[in-house]
mmCIF file of C-alpha atoms in Angstrom:
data_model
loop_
_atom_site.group_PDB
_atom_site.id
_atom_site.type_symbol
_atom_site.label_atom_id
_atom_site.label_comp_id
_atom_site.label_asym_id
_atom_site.label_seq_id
_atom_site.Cartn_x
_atom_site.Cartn_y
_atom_site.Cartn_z
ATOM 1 C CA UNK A 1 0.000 0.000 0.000
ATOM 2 C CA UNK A 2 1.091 3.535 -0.321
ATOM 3 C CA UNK A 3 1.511 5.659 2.380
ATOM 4 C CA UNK A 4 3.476 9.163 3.013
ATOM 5 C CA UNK A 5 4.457 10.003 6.438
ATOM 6 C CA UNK A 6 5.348 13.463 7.349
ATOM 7 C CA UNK A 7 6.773 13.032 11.373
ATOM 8 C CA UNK A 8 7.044 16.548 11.919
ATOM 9 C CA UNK A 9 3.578 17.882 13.322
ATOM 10 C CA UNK A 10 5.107 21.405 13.663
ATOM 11 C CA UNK A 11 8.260 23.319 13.157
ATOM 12 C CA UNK A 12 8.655 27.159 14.504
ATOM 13 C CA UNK A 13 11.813 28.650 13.343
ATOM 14 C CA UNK A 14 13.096 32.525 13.607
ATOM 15 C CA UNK A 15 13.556 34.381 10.210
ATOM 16 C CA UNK A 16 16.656 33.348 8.251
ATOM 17 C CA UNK A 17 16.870 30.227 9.702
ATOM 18 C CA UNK A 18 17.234 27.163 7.390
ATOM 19 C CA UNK A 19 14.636 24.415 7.445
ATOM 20 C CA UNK A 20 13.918 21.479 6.442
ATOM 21 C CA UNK A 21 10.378 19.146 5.943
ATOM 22 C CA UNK A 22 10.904 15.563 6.013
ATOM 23 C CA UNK A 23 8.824 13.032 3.857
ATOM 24 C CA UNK A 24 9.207 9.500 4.079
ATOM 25 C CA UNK A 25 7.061 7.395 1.226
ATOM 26 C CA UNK A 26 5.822 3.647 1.291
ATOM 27 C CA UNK A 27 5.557 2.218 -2.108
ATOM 28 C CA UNK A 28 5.337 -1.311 -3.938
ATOM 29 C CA UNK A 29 5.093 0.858 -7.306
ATOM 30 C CA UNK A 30 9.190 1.350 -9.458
ATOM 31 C CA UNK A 31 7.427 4.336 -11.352
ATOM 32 C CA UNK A 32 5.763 6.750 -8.893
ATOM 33 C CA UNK A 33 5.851 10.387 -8.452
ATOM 34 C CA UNK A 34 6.070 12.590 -5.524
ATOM 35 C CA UNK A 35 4.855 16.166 -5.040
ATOM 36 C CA UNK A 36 5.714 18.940 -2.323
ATOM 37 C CA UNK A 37 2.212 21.591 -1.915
ATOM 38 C CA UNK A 38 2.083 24.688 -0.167
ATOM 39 C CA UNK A 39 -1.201 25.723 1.871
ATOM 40 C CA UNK A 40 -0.745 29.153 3.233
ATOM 41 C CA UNK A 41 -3.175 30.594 5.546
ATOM 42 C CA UNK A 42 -5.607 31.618 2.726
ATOM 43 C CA UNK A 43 -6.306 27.812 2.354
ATOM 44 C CA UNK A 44 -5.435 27.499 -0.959
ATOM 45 C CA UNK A 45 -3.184 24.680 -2.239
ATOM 46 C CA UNK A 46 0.133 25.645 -4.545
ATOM 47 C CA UNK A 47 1.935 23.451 -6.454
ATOM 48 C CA UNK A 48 5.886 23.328 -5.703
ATOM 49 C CA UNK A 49 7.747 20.779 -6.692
ATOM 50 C CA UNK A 50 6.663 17.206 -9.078
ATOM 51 C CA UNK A 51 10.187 14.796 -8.767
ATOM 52 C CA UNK A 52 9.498 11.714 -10.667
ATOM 53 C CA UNK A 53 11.279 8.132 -9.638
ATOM 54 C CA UNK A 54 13.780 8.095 -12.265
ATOM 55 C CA UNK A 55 15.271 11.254 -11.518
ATOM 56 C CA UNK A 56 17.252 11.480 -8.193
ATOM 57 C CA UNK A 57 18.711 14.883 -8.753
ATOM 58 C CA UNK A 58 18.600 17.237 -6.361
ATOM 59 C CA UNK A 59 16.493 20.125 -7.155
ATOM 60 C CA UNK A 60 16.779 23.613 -6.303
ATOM 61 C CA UNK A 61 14.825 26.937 -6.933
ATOM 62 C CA UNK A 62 15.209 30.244 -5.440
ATOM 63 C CA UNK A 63 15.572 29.356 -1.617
ATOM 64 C CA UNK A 64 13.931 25.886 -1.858
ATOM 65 C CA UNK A 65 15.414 23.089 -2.164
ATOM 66 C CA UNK A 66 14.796 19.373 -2.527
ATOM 67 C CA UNK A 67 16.562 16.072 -1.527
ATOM 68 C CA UNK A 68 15.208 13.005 -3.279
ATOM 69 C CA UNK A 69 16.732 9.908 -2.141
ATOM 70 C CA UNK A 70 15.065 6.246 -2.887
ATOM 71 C CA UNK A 71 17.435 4.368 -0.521
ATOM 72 C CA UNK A 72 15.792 5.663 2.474
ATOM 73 C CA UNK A 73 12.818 6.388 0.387
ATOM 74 C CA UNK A 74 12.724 9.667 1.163
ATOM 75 C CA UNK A 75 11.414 13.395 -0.412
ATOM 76 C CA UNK A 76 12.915 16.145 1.956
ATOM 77 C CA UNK A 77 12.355 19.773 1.847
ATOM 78 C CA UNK A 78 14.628 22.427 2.793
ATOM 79 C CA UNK A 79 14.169 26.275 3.195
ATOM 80 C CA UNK A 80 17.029 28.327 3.218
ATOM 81 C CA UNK A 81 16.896 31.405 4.969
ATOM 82 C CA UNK A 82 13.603 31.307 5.786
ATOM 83 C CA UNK A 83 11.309 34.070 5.727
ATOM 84 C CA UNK A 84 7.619 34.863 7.503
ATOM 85 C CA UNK A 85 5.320 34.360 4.174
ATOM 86 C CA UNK A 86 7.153 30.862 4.295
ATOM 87 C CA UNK A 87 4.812 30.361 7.222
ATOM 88 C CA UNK A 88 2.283 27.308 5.845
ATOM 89 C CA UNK A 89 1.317 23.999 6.021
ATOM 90 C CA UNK A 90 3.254 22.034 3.495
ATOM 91 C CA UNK A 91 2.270 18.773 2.380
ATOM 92 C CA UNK A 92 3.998 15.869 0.694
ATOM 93 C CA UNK A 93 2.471 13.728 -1.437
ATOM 94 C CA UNK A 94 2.730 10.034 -3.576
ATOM 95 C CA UNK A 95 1.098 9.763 -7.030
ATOM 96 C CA UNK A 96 -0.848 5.980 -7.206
ATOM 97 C CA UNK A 97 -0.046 4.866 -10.818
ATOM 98 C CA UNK A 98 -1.412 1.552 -10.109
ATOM 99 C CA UNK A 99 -5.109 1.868 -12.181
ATOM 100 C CA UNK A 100 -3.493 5.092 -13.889
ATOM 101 C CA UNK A 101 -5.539 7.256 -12.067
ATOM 102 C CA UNK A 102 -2.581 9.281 -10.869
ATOM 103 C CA UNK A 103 -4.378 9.805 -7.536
ATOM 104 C CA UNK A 104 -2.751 11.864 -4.687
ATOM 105 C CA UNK A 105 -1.671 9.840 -1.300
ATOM 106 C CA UNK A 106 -1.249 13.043 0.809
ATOM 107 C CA UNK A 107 1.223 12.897 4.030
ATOM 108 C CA UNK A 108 -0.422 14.925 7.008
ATOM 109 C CA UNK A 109 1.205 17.906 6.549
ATOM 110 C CA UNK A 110 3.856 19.934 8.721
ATOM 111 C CA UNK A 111 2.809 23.640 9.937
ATOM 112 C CA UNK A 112 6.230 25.892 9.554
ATOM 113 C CA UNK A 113 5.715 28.764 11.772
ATOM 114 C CA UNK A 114 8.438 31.630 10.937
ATOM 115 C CA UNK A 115 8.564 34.251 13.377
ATOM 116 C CA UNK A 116 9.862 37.878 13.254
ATOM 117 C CA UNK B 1 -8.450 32.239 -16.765
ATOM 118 C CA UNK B 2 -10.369 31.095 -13.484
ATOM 119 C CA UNK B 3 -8.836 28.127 -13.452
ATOM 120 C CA UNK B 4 -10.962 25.637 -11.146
ATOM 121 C CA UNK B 5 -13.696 27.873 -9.380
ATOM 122 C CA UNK B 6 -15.910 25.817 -6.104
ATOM 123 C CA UNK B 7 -19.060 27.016 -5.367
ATOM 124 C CA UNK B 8 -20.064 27.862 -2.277
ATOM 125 C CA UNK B 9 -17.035 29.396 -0.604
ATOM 126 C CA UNK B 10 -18.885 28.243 3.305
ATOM 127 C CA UNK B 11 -21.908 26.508 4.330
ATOM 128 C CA UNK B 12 -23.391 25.322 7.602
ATOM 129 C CA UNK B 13 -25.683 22.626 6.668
ATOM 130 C CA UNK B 14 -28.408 20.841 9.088
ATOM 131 C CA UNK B 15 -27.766 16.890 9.836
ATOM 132 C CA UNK B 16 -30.055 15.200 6.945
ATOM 133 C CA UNK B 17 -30.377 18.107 4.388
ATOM 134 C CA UNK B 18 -28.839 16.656 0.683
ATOM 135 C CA UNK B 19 -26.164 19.486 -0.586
ATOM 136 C CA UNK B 20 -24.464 19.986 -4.030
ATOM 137 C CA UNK B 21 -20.945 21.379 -4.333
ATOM 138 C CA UNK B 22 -20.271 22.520 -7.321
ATOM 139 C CA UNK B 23 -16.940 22.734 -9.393
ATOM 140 C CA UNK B 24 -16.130 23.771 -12.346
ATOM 141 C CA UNK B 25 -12.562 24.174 -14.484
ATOM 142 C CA UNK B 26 -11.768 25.840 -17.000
ATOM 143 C CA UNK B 27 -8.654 24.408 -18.245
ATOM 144 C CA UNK B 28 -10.149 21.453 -20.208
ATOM 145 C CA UNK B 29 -8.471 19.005 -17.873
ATOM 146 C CA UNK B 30 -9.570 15.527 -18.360
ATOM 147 C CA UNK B 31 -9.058 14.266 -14.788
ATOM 148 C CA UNK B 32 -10.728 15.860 -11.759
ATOM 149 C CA UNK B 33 -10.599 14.724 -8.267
ATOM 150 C CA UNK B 34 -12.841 15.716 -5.038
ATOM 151 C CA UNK B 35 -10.783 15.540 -1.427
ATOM 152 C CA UNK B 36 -11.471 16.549 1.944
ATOM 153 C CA UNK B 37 -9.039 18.153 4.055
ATOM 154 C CA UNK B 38 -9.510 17.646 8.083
ATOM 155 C CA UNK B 39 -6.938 18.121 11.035
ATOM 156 C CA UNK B 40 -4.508 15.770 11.379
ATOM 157 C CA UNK B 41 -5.503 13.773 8.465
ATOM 158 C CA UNK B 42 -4.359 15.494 5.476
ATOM 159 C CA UNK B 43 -6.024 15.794 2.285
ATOM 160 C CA UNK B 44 -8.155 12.187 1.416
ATOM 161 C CA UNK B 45 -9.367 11.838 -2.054
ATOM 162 C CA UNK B 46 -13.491 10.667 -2.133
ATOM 163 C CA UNK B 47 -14.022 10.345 -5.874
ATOM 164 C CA UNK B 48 -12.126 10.884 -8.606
ATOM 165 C CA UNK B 49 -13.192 11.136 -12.532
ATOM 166 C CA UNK B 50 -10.176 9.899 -14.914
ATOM 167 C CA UNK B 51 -12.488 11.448 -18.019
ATOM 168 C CA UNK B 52 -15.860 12.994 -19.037
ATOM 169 C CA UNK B 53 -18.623 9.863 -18.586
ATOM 170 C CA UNK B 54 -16.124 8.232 -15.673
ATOM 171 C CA UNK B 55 -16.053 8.198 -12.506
ATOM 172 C CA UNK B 56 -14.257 6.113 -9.615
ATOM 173 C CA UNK B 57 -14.091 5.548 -5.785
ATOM 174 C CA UNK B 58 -11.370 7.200 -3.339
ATOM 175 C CA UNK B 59 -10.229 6.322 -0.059
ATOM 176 C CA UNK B 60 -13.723 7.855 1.433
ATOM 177 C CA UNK B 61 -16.807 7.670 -0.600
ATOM 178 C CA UNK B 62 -18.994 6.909 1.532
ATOM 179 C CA UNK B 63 -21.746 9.184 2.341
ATOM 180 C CA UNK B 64 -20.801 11.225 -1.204
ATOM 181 C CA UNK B 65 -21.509 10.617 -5.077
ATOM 182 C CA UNK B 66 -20.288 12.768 -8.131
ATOM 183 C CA UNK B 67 -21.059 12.706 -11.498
ATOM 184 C CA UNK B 68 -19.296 13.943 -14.753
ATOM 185 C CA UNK B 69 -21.578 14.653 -17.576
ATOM 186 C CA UNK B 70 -19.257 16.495 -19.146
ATOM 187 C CA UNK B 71 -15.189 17.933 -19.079
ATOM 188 C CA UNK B 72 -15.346 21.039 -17.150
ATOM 189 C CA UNK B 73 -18.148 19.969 -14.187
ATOM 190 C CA UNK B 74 -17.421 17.641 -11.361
ATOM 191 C CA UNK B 75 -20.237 18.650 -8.711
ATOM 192 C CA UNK B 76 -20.162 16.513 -5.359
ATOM 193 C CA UNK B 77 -23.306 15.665 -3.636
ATOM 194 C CA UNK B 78 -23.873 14.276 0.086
ATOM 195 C CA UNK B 79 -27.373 12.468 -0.149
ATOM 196 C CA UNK B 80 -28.046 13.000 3.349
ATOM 197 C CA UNK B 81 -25.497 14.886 5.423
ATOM 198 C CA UNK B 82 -23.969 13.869 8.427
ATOM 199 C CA UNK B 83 -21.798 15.931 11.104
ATOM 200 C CA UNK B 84 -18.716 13.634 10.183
ATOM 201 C CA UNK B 85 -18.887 15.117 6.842
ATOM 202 C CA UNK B 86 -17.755 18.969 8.370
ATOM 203 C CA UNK B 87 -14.921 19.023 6.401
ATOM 204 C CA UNK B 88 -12.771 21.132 3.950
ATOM 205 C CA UNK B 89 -13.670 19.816 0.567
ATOM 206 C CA UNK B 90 -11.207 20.726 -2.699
ATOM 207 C CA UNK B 91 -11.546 20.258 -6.126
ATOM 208 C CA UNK B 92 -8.708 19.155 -8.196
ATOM 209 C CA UNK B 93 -7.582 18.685 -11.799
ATOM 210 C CA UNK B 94 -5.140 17.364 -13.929
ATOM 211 C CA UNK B 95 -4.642 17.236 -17.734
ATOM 212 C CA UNK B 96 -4.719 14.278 -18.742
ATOM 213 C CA UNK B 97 -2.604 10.807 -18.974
ATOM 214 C CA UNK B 98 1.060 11.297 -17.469
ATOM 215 C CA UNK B 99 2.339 11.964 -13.917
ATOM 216 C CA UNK B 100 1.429 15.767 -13.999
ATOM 217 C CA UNK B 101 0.481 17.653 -10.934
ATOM 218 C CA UNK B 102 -3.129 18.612 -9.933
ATOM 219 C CA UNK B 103 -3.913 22.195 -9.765
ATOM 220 C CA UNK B 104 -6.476 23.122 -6.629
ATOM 221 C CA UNK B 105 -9.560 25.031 -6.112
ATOM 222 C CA UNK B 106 -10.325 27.015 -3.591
ATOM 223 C CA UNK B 107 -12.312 24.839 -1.167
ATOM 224 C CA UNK B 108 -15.491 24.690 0.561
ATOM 225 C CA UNK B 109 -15.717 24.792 4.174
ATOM 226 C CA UNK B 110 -18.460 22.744 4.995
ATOM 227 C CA UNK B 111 -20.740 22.692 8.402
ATOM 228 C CA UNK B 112 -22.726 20.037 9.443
ATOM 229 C CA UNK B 113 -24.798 20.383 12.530
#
């Protein structure tokens, strides 16, 4: 079965502090996806980051960062130099390929708080 | 471009009353997905639609139905609603075949009482 497991709950950092969002992923699948979203307080869901399995690159844009690494099967996220409109819940998430339906196994989401 | 609008924004909704959200995209994306969002749980996909004229069971139908009569509609209906069903609810899309992302609505937050 698929599963995503986000462990951190919470994370409160000061401004300019680097952080990082772990993701850990369960599945049986060799081609898979995985996704990073952004929900800020306005509730709305943004797109980040799509890393497919084939492709363990490292990715980075702007001061995000991303750390894809199938021997520990996991999809971490790092902020660098964090700022307050980082502030969010941030989700990680596992595409099911099995029926082609490309359906989204969400992780529970970690709440970065980035204070002044 | 409105991209994927959800209709209403908020509703409080008596235990038993049926209610219709509504969702419509205007990207001509083929695949469209409905998923609540609730504390601690994440986001949990309830039906999905792979194509006009299709539609398929998530990890928590129960208690919902959709429908797809054609690309850019993908309302969600609870028959008869229930206070377990006070939820955030989001519309998604996604073009077509391939591993592309989905884009997000807004979301409705939805009462039950």
């Amino acid at each position: 079965a698929q599963k995503v497991t986000q462990a951190q709950t919470e994370i409160s950092v000061v401004e300019k502090e680097d952080v990082t969002l772990d993701c850990v992923y369960e599945t049986r699948d060799t081609t898979y996806y995985l996704f990073w979203y952004k929900q800020p307080p306005s509730g709305e869901l943004v797109f980040l980051i799509r890393r497919n399995s084939f492709d363990e690159q490292n990715e980075i844009s702007g001061r995000y960062s991303w750390n894809f690494q199938k021997s520990t099967s996991s999809f971490n996220f790092t902020i660098t130099a964090s700022q307050v409109v980082d502030s969010a819940v941030y989700f990680c998430a596992l595409s099911d390929a099995i029926y082609n339906t490309d359906k989204l196994i969400f992780g529970t989401g970690t709440r970065l708080q980035v204070f002044p | 471009i409105a991209g994927i609008t959800q209709a209403p924004t908020s509703q409080i909704l008596a235990a038993g009353r049926r209610m219709t959200l509504r969702c419509t995209q205007d990207m001509r994306h083929n695949a469209m997905y409905w998923y609540r969002q609730d504390l601690g749980l994440g986001l949990r996909l309830i039906h999905y639609s792979n194509t006009a004229g299709t539609t398929g069971k998530g990890e928590v139908p129960d208690g919902y139905s959709v429908s797809r009569a054609n690309t850019d509609d993908f309302p969600l209906t609870l028959a008869s609603a229930v206070p377990s069903q006070t939820s955030v609810y989001f519309c998604a899309s996604r073009p077509g075949q391939g591993f592309n992302e989905q884009f997000f609505g807004p979301g409705t937050r939805l009462t039950v009482l």
